[in-house]
CSV table of N, CA and C in Angstrom, one decimal:
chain,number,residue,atom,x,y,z
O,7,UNK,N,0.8,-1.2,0.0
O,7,UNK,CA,0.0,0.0,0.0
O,7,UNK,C,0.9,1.2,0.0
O,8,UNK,N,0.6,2.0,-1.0
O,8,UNK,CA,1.2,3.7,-0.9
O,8,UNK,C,0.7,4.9,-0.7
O,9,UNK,N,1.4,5.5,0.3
O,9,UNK,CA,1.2,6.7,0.6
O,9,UNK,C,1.2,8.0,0.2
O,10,UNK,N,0.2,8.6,-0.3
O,10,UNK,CA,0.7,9.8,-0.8
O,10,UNK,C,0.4,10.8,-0.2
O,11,UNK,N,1.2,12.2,-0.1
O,11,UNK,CA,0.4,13.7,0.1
O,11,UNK,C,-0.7,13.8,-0.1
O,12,UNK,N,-1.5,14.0,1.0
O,12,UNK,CA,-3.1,14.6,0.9
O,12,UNK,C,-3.7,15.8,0.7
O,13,UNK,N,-3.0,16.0,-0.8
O,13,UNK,CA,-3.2,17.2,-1.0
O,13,UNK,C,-3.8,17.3,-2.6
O,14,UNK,N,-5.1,18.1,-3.1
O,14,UNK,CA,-5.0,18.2,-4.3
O,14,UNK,C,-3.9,18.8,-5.3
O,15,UNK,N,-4.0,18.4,-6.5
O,15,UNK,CA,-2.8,18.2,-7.3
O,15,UNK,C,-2.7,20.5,-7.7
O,16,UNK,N,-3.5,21.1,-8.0
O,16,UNK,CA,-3.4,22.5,-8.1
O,16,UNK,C,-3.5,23.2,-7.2
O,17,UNK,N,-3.8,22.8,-5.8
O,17,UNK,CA,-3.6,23.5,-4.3
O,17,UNK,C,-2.2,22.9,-3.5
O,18,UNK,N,-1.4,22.3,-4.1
O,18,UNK,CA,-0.3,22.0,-3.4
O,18,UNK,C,0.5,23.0,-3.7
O,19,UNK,N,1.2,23.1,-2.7
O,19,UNK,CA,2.3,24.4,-2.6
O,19,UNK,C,3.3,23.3,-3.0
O,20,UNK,N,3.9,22.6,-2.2
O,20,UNK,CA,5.0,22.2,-1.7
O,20,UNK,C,5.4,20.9,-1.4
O,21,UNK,N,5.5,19.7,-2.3
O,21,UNK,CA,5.3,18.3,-1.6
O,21,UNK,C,7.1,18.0,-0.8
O,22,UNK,N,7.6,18.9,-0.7
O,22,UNK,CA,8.5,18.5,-0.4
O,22,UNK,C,8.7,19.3,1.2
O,23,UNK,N,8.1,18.4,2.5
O,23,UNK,CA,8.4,19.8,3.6
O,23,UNK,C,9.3,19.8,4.3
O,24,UNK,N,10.8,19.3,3.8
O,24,UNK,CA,12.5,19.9,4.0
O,24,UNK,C,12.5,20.6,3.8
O,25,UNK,N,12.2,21.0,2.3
O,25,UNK,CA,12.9,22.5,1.5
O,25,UNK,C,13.2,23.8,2.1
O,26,UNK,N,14.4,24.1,2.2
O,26,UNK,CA,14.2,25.4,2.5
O,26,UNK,C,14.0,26.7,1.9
O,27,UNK,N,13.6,27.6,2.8
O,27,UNK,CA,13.1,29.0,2.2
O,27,UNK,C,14.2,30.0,1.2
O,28,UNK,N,15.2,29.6,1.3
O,28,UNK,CA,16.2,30.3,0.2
O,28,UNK,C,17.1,29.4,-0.3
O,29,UNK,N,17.2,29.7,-1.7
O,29,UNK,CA,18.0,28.6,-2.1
O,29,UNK,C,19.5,28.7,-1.6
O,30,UNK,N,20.4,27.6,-2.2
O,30,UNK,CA,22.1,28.0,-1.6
O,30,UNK,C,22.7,27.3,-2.6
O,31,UNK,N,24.2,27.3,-2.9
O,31,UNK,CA,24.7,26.9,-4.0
O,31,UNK,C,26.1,26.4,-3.3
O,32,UNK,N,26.6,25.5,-4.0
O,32,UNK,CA,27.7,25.2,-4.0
O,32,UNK,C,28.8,26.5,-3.8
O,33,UNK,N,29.9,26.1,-3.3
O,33,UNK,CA,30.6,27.3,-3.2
O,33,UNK,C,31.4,27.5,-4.5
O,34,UNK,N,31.0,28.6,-4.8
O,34,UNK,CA,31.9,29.0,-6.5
O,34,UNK,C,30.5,29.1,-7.6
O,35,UNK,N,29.4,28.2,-7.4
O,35,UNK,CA,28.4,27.9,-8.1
O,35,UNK,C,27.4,28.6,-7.9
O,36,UNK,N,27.0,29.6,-9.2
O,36,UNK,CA,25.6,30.3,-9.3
O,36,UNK,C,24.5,29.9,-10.0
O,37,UNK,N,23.5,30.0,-9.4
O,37,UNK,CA,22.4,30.0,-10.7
O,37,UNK,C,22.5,30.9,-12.0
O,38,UNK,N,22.2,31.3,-13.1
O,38,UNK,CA,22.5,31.5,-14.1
O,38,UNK,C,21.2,32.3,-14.7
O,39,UNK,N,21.1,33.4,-14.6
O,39,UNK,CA,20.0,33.9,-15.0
O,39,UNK,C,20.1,35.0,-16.7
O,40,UNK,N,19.3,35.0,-17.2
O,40,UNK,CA,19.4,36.5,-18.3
O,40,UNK,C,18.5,37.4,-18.2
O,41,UNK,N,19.2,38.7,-18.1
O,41,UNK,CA,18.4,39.9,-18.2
O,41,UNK,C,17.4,40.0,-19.5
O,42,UNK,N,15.8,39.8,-19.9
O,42,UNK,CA,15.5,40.0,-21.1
O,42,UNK,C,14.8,41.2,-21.5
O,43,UNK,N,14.9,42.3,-20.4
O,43,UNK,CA,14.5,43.6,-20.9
O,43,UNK,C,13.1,43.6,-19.8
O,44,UNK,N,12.7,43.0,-19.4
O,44,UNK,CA,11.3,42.5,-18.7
O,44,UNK,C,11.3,42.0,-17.4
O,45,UNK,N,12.1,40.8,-17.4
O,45,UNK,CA,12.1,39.8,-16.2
O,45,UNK,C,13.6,38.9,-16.5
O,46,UNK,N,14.2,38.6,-15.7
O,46,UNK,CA,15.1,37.8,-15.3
O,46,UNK,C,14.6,36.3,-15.8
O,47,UNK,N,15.2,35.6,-16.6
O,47,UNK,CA,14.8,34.5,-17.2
O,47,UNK,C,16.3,32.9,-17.0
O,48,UNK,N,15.4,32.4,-16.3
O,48,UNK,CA,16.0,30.8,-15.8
O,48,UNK,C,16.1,29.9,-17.3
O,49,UNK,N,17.0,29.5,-17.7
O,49,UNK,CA,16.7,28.4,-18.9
O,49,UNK,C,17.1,27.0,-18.5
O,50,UNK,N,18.2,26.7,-17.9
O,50,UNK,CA,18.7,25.6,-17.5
O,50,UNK,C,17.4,24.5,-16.6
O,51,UNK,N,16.8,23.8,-16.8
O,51,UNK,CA,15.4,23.1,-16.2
O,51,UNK,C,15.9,23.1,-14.8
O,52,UNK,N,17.0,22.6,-14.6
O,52,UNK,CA,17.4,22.0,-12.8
O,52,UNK,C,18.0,22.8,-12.1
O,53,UNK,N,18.0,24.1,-12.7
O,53,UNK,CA,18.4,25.3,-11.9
O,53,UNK,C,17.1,25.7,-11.4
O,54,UNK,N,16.2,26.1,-12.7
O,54,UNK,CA,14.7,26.6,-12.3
O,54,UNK,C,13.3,26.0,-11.4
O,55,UNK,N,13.6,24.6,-11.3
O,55,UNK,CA,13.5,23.5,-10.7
O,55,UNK,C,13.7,23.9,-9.1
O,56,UNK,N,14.9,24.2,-9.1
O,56,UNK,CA,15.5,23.8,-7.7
O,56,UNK,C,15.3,25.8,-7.1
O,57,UNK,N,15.3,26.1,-7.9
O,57,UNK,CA,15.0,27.9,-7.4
O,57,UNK,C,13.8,28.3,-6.9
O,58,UNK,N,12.4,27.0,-7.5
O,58,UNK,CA,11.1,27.2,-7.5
O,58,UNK,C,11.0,26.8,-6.0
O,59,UNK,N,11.3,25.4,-5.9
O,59,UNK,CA,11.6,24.5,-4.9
O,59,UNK,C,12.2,24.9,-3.6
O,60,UNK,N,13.0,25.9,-3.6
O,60,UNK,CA,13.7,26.6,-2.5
O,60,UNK,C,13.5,27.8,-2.4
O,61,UNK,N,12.3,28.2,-2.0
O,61,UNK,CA,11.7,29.5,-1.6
O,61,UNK,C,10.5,29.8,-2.7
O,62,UNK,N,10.1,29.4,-3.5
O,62,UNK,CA,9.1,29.4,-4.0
O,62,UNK,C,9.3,31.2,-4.8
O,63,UNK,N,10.5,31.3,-6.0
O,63,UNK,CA,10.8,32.4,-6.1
O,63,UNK,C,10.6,31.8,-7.9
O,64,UNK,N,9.6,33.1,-8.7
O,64,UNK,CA,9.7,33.2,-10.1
O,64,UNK,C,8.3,32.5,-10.2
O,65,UNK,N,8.2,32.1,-11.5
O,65,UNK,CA,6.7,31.7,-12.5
O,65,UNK,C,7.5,30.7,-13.7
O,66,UNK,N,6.6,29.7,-14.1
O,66,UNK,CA,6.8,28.9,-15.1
O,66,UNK,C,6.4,29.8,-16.3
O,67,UNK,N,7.2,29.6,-17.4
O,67,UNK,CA,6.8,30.4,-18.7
O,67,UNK,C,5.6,29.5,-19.2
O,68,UNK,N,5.4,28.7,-18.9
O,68,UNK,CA,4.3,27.8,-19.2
O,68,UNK,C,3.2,27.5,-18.8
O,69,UNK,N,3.6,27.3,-17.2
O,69,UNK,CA,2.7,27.1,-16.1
O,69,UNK,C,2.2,28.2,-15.2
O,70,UNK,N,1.1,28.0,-14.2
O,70,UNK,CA,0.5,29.3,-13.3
O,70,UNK,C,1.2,29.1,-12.3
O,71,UNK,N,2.1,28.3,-11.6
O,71,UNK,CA,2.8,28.4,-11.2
O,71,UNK,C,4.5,28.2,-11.4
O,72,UNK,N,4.9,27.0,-10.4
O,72,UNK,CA,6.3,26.8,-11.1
O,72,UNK,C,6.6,26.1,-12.3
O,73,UNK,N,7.5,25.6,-12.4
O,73,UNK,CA,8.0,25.0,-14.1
O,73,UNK,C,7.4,23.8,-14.2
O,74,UNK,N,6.2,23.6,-13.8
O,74,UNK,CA,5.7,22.2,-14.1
O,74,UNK,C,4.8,21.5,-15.2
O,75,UNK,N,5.2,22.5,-16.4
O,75,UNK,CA,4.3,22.0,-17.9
O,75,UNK,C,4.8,20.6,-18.4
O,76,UNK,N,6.4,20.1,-17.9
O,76,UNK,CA,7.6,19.3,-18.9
O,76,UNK,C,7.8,19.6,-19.7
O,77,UNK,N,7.3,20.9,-20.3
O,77,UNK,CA,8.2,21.4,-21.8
O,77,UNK,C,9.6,21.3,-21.2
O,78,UNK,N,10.3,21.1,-22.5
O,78,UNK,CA,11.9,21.2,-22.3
O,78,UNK,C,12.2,22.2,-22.5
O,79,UNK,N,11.4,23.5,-23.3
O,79,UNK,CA,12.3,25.0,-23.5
O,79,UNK,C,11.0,25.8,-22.5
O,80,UNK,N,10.5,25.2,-21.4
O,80,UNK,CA,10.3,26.1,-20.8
O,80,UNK,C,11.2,26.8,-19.2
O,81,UNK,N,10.8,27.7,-19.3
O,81,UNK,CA,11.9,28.6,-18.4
O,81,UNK,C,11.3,29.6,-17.2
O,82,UNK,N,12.0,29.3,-16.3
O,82,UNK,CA,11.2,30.3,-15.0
O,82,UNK,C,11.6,31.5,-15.3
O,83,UNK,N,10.5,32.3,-14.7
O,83,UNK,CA,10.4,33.9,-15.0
O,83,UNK,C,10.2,34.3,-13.5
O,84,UNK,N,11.6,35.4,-13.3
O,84,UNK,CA,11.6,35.9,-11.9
O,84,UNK,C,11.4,37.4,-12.2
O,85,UNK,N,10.5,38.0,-11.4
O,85,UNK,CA,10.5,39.4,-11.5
O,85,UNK,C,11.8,40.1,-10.9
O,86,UNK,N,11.5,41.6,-11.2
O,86,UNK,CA,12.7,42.4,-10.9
O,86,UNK,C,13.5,42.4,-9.6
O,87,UNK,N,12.3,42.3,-8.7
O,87,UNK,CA,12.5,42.2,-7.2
O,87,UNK,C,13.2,41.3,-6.8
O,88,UNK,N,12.8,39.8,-7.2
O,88,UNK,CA,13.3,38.5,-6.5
O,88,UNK,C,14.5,38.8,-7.4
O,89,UNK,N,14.8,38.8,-8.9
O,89,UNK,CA,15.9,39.0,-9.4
O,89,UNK,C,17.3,39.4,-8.5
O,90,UNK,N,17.0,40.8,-8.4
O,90,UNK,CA,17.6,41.8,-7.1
O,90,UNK,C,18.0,41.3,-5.5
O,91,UNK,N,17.1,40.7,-5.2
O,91,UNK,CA,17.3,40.0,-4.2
O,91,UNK,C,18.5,38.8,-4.0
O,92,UNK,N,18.4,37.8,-4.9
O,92,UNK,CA,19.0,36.4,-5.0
O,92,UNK,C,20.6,36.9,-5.9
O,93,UNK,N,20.8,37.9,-6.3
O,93,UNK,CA,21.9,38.1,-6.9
O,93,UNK,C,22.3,38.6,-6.2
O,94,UNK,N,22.2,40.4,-5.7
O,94,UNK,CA,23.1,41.2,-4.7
O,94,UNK,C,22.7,41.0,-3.1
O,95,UNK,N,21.6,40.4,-3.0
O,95,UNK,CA,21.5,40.3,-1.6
O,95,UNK,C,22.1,38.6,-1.2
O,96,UNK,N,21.8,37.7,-1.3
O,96,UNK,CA,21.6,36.3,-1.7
O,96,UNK,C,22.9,36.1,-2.1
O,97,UNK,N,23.9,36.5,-3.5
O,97,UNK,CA,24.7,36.3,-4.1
O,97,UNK,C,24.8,34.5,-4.5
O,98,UNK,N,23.5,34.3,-4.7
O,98,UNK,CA,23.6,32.9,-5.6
O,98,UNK,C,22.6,33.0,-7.2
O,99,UNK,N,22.3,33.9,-7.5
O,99,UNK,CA,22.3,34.3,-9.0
O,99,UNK,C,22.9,35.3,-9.8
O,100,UNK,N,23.6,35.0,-11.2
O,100,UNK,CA,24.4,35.7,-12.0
O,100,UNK,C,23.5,36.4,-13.3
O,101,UNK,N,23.1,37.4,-13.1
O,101,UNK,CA,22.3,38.1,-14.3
O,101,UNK,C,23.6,38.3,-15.1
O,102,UNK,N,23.0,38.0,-16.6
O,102,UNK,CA,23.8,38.9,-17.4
O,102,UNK,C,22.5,39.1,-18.6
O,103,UNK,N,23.5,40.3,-19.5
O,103,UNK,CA,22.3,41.1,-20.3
O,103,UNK,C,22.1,39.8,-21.4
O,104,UNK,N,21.9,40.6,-22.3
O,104,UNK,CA,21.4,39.5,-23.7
O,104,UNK,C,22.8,39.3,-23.8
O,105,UNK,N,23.5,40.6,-24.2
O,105,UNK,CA,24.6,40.0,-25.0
O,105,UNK,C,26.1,39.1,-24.5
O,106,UNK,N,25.2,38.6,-23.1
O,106,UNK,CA,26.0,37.0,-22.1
O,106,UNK,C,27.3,37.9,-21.3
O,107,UNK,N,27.1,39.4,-21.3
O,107,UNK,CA,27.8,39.9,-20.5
O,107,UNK,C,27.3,40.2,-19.1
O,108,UNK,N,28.2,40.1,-17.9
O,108,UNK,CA,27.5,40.2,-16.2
O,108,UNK,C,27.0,41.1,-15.8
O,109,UNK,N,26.2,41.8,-15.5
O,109,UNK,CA,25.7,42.7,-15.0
O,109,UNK,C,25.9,43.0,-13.6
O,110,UNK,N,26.8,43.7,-13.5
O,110,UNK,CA,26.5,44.4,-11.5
O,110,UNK,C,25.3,45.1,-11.3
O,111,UNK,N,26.0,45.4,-10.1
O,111,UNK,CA,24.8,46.2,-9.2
O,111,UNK,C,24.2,47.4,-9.9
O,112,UNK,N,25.0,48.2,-10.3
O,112,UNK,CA,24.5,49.2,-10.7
O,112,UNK,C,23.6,49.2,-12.2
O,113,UNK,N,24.1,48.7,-13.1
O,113,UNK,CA,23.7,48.7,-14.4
O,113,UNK,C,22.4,47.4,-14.5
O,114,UNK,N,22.2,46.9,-13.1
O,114,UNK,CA,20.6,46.4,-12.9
O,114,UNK,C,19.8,47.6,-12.4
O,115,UNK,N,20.5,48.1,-11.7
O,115,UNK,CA,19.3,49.4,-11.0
O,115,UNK,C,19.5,50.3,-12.1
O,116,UNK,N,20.2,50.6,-12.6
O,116,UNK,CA,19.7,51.1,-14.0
O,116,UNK,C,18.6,50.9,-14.7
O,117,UNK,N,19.0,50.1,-15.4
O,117,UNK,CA,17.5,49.0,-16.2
O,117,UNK,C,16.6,48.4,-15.9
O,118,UNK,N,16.2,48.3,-14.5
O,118,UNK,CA,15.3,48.1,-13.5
O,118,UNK,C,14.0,49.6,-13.6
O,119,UNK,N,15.5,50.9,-13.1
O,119,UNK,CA,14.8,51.8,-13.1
O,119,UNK,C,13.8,52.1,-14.1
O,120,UNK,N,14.4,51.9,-15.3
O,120,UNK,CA,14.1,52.8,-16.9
O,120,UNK,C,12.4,51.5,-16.8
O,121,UNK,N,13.0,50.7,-16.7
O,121,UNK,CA,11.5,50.0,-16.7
O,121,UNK,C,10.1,50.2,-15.5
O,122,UNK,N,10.6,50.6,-14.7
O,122,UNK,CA,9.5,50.8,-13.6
O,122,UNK,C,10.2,51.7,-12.2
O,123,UNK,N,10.0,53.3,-12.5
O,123,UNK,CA,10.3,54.2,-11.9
O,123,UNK,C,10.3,54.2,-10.5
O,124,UNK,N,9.5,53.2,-9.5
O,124,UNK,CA,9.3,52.8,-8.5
O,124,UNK,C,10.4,51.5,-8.1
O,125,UNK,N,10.8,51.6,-8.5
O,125,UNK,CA,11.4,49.9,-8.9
O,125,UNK,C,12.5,50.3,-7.0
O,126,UNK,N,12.8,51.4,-6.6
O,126,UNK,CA,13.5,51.2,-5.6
O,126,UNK,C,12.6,50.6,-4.1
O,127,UNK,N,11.8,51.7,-4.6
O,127,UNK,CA,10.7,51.4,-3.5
O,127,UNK,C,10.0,50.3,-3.4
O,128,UNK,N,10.0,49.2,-4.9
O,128,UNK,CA,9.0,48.1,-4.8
O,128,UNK,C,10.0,47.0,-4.1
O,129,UNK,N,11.7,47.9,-4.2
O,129,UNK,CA,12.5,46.3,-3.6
O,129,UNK,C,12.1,46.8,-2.3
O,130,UNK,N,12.1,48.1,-1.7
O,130,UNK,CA,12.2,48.3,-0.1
O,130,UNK,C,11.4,46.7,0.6
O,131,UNK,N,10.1,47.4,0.0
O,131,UNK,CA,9.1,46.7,0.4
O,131,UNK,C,9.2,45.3,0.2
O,132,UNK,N,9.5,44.6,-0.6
O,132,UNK,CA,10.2,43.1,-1.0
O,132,UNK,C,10.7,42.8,0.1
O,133,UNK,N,12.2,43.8,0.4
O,133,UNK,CA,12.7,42.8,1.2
O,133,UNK,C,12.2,42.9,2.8
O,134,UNK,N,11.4,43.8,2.6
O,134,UNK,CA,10.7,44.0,4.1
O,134,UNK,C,9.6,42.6,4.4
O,135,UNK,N,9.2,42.5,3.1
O,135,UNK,CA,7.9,41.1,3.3
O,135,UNK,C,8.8,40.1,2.9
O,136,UNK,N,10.1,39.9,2.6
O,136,UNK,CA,11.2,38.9,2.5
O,136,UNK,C,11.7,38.4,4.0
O,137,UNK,N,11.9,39.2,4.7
O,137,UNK,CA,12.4,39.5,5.9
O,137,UNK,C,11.6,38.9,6.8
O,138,UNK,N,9.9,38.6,6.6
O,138,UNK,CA,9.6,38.1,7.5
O,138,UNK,C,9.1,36.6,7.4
O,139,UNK,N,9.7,36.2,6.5
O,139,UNK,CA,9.9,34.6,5.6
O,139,UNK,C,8.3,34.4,4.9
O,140,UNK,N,7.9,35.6,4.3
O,140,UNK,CA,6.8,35.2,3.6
O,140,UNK,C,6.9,35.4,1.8
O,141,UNK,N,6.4,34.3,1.2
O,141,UNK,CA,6.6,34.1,0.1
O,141,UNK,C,5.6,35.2,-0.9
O,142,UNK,N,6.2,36.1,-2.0
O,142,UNK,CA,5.4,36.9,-2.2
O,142,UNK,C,5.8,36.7,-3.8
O,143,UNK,N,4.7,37.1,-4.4
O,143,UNK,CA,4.0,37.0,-5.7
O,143,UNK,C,3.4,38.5,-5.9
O,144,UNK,N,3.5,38.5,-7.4
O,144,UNK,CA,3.3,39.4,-7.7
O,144,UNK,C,1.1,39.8,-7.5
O,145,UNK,N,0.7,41.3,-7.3
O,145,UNK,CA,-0.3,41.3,-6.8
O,145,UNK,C,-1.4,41.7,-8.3
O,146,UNK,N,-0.2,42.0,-9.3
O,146,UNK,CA,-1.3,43.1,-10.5
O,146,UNK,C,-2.7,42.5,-10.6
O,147,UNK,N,-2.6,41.3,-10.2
O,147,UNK,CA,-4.4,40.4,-10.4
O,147,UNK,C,-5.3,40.8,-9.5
O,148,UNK,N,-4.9,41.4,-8.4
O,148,UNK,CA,-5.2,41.9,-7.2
O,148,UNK,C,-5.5,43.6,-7.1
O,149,UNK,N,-5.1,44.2,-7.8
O,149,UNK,CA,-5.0,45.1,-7.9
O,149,UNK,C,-4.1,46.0,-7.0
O,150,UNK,N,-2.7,45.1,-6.8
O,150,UNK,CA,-1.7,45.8,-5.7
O,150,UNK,C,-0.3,45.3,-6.5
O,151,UNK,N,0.8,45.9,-5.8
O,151,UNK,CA,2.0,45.3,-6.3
O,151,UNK,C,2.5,44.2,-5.7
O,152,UNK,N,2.0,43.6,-4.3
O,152,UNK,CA,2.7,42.5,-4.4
O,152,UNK,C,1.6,41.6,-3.7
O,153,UNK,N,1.7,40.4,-3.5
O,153,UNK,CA,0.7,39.3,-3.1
O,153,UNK,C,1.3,38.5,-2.1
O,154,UNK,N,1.7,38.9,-1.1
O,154,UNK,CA,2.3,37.7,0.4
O,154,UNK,C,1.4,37.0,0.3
O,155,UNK,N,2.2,35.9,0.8
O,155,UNK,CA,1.9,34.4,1.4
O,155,UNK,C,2.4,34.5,2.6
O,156,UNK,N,1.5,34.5,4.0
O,156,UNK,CA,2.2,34.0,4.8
O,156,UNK,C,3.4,33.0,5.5
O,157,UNK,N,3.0,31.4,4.9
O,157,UNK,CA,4.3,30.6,5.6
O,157,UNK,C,4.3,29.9,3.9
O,158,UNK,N,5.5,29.7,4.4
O,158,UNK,CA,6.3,28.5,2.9
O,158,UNK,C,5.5,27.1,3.1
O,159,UNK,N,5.2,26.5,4.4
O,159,UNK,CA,4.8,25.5,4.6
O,159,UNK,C,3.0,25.3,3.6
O,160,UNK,N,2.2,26.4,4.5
O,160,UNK,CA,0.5,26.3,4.2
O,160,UNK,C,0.4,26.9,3.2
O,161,UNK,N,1.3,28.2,2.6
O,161,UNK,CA,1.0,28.9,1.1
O,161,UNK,C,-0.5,29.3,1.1
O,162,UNK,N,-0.8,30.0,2.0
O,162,UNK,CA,-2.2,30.8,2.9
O,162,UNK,C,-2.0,32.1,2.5
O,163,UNK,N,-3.3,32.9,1.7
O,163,UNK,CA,-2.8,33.9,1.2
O,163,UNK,C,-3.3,34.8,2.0
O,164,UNK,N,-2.6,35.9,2.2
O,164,UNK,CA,-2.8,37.0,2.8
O,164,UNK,C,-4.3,37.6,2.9
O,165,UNK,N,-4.7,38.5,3.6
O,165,UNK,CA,-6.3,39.3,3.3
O,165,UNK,C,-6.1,40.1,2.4
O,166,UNK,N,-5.4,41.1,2.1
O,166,UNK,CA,-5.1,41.9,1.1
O,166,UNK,C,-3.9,41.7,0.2
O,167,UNK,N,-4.0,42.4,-1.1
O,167,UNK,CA,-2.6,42.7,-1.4
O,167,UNK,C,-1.8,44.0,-1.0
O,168,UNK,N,-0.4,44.0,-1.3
O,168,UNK,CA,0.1,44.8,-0.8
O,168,UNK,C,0.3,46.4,-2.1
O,169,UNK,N,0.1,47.5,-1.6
O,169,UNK,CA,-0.3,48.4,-2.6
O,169,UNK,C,0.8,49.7,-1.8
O,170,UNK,N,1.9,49.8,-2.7
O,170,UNK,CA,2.8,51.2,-2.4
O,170,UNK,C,2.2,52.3,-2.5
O,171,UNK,N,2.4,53.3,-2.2
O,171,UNK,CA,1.5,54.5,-1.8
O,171,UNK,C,3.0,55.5,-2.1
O,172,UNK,N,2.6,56.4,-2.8
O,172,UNK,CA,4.4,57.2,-3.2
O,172,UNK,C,3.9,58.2,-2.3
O,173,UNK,N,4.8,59.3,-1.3
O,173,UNK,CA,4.6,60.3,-0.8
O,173,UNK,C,5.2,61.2,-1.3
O,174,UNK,N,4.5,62.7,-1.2
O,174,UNK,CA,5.0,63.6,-2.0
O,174,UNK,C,4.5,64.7,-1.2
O,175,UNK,N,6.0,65.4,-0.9
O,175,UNK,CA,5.7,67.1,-0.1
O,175,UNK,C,4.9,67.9,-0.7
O,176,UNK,N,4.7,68.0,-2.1
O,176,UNK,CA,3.8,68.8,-2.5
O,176,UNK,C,2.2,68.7,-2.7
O,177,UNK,N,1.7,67.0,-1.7
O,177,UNK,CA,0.7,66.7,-2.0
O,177,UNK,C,0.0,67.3,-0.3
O,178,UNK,N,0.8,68.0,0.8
O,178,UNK,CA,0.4,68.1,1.9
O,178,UNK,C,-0.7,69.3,2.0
């Protein structure tokens, strides 16, 4: 007789409950990502795989959630935020642009910027809801910028989404 997870097959978060909440890499060893003007894009399967699986970070180009279509050219798609995070903060993902050259710190917050003028404020707030080990997704379906999950384990979604508010001296 076999046992399985008692969980339906499109509400499971997570059949694995060792995994940890951030991924880690061999020492010397990065994940491998490319800048495509948009989003940070995973191509290698067992990188994107194991990135989904260890903190529940990015989207399947295929799937609604992680890379689980078995297309062979499909590829996880990490937003700007988690991008930022797992490279300069994290230091286990290597962005580089199209043309397979590495991108530092600065010439991400560059191109981050030129795409989404909030983009400093949207990391504030990332790593603030990062910080408190809750897994977050993006909220545009919601009508906010970002979508927490409370625990990695239950994948229990928040009451609201979360919505930046820009302040401005000249709005007083």
């Amino acid at each position: 007789m076999q046992f399985s997870f008692p969980c339906k097959r499109k509400r499971c978060f997570n059949k694995n409950l060792n995994f940890t909440p951030f991924p880690s890499c061999e020492i010397g060893e990065r994940y491998q990502g490319r800048f495509t003007g948009l989003s940070v894009e995973v191509k290698d399967p067992v990188q994107a795989k194991s990135l989904y699986d260890s903190g529940c970070f990015g989207k399947g180009s295929k799937s609604r959630g992680g890379p689980a279509s078995g297309d062979e050219d499909e590829t996880l798609l990490l937003g700007l935020e988690e991008s930022c995070f797992l490279a300069y903060y994290l230091n286990t993902l290597e962005i580089t642009n199209l043309t397979g050259s590495s991108m530092d710190y600065q010439a991400f917050l560059e191109s981050a910027n030129k795409l989404n003028e909030r983009f400093v404020e949207n990391l504030a707030c990332y790593l603030y809801l990062k910080s408190k080990n809750w897994v977050i997704k993006s909220g545009i379906k919601f009508g906010g910028d970002f979508h927490p999950y409370f625990s990695y384990l239950q994948a229990k979604p928040s009451l609201v989404p979360c919505q930046l508010l820009s302040y401005s001296s000249n709005s007083l």
